[in-house]
Tab-separated table of C-alpha atoms in Angstrom:
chain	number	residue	atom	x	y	z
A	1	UNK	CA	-12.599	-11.666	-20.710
A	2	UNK	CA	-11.553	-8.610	-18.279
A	3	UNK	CA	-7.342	-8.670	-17.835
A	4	UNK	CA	-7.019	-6.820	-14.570
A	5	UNK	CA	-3.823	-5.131	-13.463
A	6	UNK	CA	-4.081	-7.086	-10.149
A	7	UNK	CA	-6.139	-10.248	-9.219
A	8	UNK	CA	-6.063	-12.682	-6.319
A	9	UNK	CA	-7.951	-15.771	-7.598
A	10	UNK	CA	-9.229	-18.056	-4.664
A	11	UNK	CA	-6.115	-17.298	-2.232
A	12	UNK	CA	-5.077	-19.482	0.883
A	13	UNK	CA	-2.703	-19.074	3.136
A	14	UNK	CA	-1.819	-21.590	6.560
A	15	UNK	CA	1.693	-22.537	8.098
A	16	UNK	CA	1.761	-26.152	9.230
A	17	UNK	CA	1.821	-26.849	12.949
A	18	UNK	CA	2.811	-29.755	15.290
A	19	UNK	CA	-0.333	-30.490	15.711
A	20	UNK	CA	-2.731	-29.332	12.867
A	21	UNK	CA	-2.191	-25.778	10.606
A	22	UNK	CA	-2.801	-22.013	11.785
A	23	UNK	CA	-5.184	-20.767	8.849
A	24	UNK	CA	-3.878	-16.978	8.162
A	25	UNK	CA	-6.053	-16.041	4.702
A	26	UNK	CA	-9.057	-18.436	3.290
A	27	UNK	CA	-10.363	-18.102	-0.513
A	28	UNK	CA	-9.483	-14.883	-0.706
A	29	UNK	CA	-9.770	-12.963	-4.482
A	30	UNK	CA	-9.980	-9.542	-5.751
A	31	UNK	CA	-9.849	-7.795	-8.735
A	32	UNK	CA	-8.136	-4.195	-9.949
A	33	UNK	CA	-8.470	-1.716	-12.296
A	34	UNK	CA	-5.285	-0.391	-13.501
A	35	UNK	CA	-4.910	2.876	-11.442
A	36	UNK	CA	-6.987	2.195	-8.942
A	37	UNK	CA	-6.558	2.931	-4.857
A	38	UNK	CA	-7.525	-0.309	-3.205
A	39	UNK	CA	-7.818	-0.409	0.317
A	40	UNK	CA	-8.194	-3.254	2.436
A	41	UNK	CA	-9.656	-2.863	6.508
A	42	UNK	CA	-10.075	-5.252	9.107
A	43	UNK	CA	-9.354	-6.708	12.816
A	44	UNK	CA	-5.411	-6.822	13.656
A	45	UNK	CA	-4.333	-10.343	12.696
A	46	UNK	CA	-6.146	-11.137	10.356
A	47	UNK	CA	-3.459	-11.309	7.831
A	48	UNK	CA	-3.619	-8.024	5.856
A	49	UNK	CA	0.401	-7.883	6.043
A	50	UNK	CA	0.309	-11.358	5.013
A	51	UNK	CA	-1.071	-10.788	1.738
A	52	UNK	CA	1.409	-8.482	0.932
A	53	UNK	CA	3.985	-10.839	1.558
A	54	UNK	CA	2.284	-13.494	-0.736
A	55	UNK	CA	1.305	-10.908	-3.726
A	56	UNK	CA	5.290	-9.374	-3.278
A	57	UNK	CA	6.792	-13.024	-3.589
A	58	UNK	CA	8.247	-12.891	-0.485
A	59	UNK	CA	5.407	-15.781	0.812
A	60	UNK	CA	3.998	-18.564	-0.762
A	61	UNK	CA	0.063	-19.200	-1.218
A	62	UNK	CA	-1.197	-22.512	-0.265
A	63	UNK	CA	-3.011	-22.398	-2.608
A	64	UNK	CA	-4.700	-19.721	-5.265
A	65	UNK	CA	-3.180	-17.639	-7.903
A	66	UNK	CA	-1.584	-14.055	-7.671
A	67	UNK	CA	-2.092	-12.534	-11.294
A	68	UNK	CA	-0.163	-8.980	-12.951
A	69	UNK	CA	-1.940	-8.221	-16.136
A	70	UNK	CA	-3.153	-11.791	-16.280
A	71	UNK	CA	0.226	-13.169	-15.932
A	72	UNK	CA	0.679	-15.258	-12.723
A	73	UNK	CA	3.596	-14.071	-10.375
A	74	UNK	CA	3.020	-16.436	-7.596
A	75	UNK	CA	6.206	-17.057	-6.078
A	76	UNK	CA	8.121	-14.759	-7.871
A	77	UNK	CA	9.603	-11.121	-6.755
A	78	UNK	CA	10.161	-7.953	-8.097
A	79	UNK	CA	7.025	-7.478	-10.335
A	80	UNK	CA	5.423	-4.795	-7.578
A	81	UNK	CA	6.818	-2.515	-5.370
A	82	UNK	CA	5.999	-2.888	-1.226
A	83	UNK	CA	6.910	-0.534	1.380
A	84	UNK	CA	6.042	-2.147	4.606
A	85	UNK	CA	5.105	-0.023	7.991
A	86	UNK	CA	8.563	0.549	9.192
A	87	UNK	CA	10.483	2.827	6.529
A	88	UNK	CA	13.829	1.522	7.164
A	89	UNK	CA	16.043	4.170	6.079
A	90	UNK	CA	19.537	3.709	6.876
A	91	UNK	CA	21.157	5.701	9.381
A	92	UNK	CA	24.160	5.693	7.595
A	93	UNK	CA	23.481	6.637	4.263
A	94	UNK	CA	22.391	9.953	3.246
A	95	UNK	CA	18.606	10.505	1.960
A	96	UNK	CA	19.602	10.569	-1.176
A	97	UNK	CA	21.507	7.435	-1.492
A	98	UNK	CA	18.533	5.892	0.925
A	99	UNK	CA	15.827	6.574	-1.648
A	100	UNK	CA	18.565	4.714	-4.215
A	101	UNK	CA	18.699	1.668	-2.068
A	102	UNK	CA	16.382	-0.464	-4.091
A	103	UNK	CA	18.019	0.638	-7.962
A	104	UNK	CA	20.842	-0.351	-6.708
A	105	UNK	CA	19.976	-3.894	-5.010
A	106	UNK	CA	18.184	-4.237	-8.759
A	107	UNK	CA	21.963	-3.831	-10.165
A	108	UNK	CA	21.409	0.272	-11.279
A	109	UNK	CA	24.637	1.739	-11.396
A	110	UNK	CA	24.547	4.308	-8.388
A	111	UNK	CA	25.028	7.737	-10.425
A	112	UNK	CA	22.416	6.537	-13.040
A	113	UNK	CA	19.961	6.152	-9.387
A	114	UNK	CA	21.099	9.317	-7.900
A	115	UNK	CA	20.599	11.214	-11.503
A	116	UNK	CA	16.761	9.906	-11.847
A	117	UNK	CA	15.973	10.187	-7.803
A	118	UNK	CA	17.066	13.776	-8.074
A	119	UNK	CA	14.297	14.292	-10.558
A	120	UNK	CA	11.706	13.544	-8.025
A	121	UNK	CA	13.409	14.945	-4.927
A	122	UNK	CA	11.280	18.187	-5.173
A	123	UNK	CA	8.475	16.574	-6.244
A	124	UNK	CA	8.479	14.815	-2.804
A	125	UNK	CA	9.454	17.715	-0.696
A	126	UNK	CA	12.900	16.374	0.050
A	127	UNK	CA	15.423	18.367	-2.385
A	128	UNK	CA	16.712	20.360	0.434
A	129	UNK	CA	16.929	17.410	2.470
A	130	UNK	CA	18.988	15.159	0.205
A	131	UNK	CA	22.583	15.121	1.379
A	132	UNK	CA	21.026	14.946	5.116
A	133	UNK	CA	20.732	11.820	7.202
A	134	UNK	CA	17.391	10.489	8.074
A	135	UNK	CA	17.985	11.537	12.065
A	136	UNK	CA	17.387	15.218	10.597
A	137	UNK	CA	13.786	14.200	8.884
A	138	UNK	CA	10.212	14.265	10.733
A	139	UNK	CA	8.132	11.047	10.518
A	140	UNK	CA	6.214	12.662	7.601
A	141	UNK	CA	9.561	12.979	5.729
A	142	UNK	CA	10.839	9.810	6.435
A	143	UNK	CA	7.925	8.113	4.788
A	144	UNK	CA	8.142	10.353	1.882
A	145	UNK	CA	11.418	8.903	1.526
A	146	UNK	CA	10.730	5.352	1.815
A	147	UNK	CA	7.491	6.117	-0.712
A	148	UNK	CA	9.980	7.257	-2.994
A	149	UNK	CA	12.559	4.681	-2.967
A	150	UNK	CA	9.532	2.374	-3.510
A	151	UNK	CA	8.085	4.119	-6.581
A	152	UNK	CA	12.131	4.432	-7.935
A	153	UNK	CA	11.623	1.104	-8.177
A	154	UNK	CA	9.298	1.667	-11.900
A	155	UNK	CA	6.712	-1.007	-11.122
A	156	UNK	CA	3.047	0.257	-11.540
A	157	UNK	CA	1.922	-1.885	-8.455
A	158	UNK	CA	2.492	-0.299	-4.877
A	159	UNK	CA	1.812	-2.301	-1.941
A	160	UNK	CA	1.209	0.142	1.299
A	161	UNK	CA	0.828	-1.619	4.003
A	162	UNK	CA	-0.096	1.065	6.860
A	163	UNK	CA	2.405	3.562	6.118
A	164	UNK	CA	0.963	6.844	8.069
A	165	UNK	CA	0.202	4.437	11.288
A	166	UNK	CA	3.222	5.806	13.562
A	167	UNK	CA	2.389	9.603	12.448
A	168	UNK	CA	0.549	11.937	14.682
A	169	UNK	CA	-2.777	12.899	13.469
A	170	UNK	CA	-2.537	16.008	12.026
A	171	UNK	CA	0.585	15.034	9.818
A	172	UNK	CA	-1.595	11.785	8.554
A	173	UNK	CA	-3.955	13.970	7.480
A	174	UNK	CA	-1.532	15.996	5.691
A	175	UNK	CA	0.373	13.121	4.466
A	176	UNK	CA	-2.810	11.105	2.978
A	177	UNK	CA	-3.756	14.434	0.593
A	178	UNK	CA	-0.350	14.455	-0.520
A	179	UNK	CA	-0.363	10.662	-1.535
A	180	UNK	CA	-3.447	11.653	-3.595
A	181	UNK	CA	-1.801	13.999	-5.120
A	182	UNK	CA	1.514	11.671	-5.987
A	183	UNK	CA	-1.453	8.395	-7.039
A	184	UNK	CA	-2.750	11.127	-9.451
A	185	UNK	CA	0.773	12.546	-10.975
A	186	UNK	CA	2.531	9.187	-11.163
A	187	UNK	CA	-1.037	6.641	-12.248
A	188	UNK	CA	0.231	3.785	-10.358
A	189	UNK	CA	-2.377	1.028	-9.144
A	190	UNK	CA	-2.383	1.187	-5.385
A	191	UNK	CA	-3.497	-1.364	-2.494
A	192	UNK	CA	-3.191	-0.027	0.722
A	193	UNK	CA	-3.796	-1.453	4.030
A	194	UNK	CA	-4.906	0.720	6.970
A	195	UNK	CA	-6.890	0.016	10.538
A	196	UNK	CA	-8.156	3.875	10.003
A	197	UNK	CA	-11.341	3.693	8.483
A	198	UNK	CA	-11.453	7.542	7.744
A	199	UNK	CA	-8.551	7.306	6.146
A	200	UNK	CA	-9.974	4.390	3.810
A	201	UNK	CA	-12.784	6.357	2.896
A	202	UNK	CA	-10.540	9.752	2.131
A	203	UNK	CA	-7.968	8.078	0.052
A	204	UNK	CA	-10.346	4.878	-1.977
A	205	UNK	CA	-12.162	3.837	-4.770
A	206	UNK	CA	-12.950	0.273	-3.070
A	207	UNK	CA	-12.728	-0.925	0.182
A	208	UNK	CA	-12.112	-4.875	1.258
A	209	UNK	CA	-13.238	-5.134	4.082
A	210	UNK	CA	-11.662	-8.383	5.865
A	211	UNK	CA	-12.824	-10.971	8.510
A	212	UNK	CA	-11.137	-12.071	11.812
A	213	UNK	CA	-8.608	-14.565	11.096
A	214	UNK	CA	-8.412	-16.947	8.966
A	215	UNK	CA	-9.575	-13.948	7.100
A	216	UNK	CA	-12.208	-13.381	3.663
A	217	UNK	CA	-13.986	-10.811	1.738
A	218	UNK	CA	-16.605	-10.286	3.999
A	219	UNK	CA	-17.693	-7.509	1.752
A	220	UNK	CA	-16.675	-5.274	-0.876
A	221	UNK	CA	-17.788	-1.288	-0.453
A	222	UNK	CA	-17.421	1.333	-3.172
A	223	UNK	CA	-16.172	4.204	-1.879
A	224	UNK	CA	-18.754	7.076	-4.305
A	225	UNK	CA	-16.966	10.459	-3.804
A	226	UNK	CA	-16.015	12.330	-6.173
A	227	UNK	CA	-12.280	13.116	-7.547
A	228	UNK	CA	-9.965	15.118	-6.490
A	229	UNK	CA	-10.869	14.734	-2.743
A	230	UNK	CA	-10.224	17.573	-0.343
A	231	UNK	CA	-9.872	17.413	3.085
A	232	UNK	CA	-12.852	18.990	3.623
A	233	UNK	CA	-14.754	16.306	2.289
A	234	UNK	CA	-14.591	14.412	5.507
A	235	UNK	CA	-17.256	16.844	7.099
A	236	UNK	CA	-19.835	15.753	4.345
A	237	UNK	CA	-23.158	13.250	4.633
A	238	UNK	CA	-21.564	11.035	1.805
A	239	UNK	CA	-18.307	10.480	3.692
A	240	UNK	CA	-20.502	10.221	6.850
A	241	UNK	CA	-22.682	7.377	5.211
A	242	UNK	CA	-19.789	5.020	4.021
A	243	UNK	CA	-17.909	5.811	7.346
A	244	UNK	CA	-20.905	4.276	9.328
A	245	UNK	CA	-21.117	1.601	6.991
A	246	UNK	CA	-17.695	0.398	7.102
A	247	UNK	CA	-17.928	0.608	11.214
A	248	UNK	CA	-21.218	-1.399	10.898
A	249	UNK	CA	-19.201	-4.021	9.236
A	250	UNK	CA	-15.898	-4.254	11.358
A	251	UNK	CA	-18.270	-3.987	14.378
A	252	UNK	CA	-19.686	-7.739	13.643
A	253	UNK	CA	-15.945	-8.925	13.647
């Protein structure tokens, strides 16, 4: 029997209501490979943030099972790491002791943090930056930061729930061949959620694609292109071909 890194088995999610329940997420599962970029598209609201909250413990399912390496963490935090849209740096705390936030709230003594985070400052473009606040960084920057205070965190899972959104277009673009390039240096298993379908294409290996709300797997697209990706790619008939495909699909929603 196949032990994924990350499965959903038969996942529901409603919050009860004076009169009745508002259904968020309905029998939803999935399965992933260990180092694989997931990405999950569909109509806002339909509970793609949710998820998140249920696989990071932060949320209860109704009912289903949230499984790490065929262990079930349902209900329980700290076994993946999840940087939400907003990167919430602290305006009063340096970068560097920013990116430390989460060692720390995990009981890391803070020059132990600041020692290992300074080992992947450069990595992330941010070793000049370090002793600066957060008012001095560009939107790309900041989410380097808050994508590095979430990998600091050493769990192999990362949860990105639309983290290039806010940025203009020409720095997402920039910013999504960088994250390849940190997936393929640091092998963690990534699920990312997105409303950009180009950018589910450049960055995947799978694509869920979601319903309206109370949302399912209305289907499941493999994303065929080869690795590395460069931005060039996005010119090609391939990319082209699954584009059109996942717009066929969200255009039935």
């Amino acid at each position: 029997m196949t032990t994924f890194k990350l499965e959903l088995q038969h996942v529901y999610k409603e919050y009860p209501l004076q009169n009745g329940s508002f259904k968020t997420l309905e029998d939803i599962s999935m399965q992933i490979e260990k180092g694989e970029f997931v990405s999950i598209i569909g109509p806002s609201g339909s509970g793609k943030s949710t998820l998140f909250n249920l696989i990071s413990g932060l949320d209860s399912p109704t009912k289903g099972d949230i499984l790490l390496d065929g262990q079930s963490i349902k209900n329980k935090k700290g076994f993946v790491s999840y940087m939400p849209q907003k990167d919430h740096l602290l305006p009063w705390r340096t970068v560097l002791d920013n990116v430390i936030l989460g060692m720390e709230i995990k009981g890391i003594p803070k020059e132990t943090a600041r020692k290992k985070a300074l080992e992947h400052l450069d990595v992330f473009g941010l070793a000049s930056f370090a002793n600066e606040y957060p008012s001095a960084l560009s939107g790309g920057m900041r989410q380097r930061a808050a994508l590095l205070r979430t990998i600091l965190l050493d769990n192999n899972v990362l949860l990105l729930d639309e983290p290039f959104g806010a940025l203009d277009e020409i720095t997402r673009m920039k910013m999504q061949h960088w994250l390849l390039e940190i997936w393929e240096k640091y092998h963690h298993t990534i699920l990312f959620v997105t409303h950009s379908i180009d950018e589910a294409v450049y960055l995947s290996d799978r694509v869920y694609v979601f319903s309206h709300r109370p949302a399912r797997v209305k289907e499941i697209v493999e994303i065929d292109l080869p690795r590395p990706r460069d931005p060039s790619i996005i010119t090609g008939e391939n990319f082209s071909r699954l584009k059109e495909r996942l717009l066929t699909l969200l255009a039935k929603e």
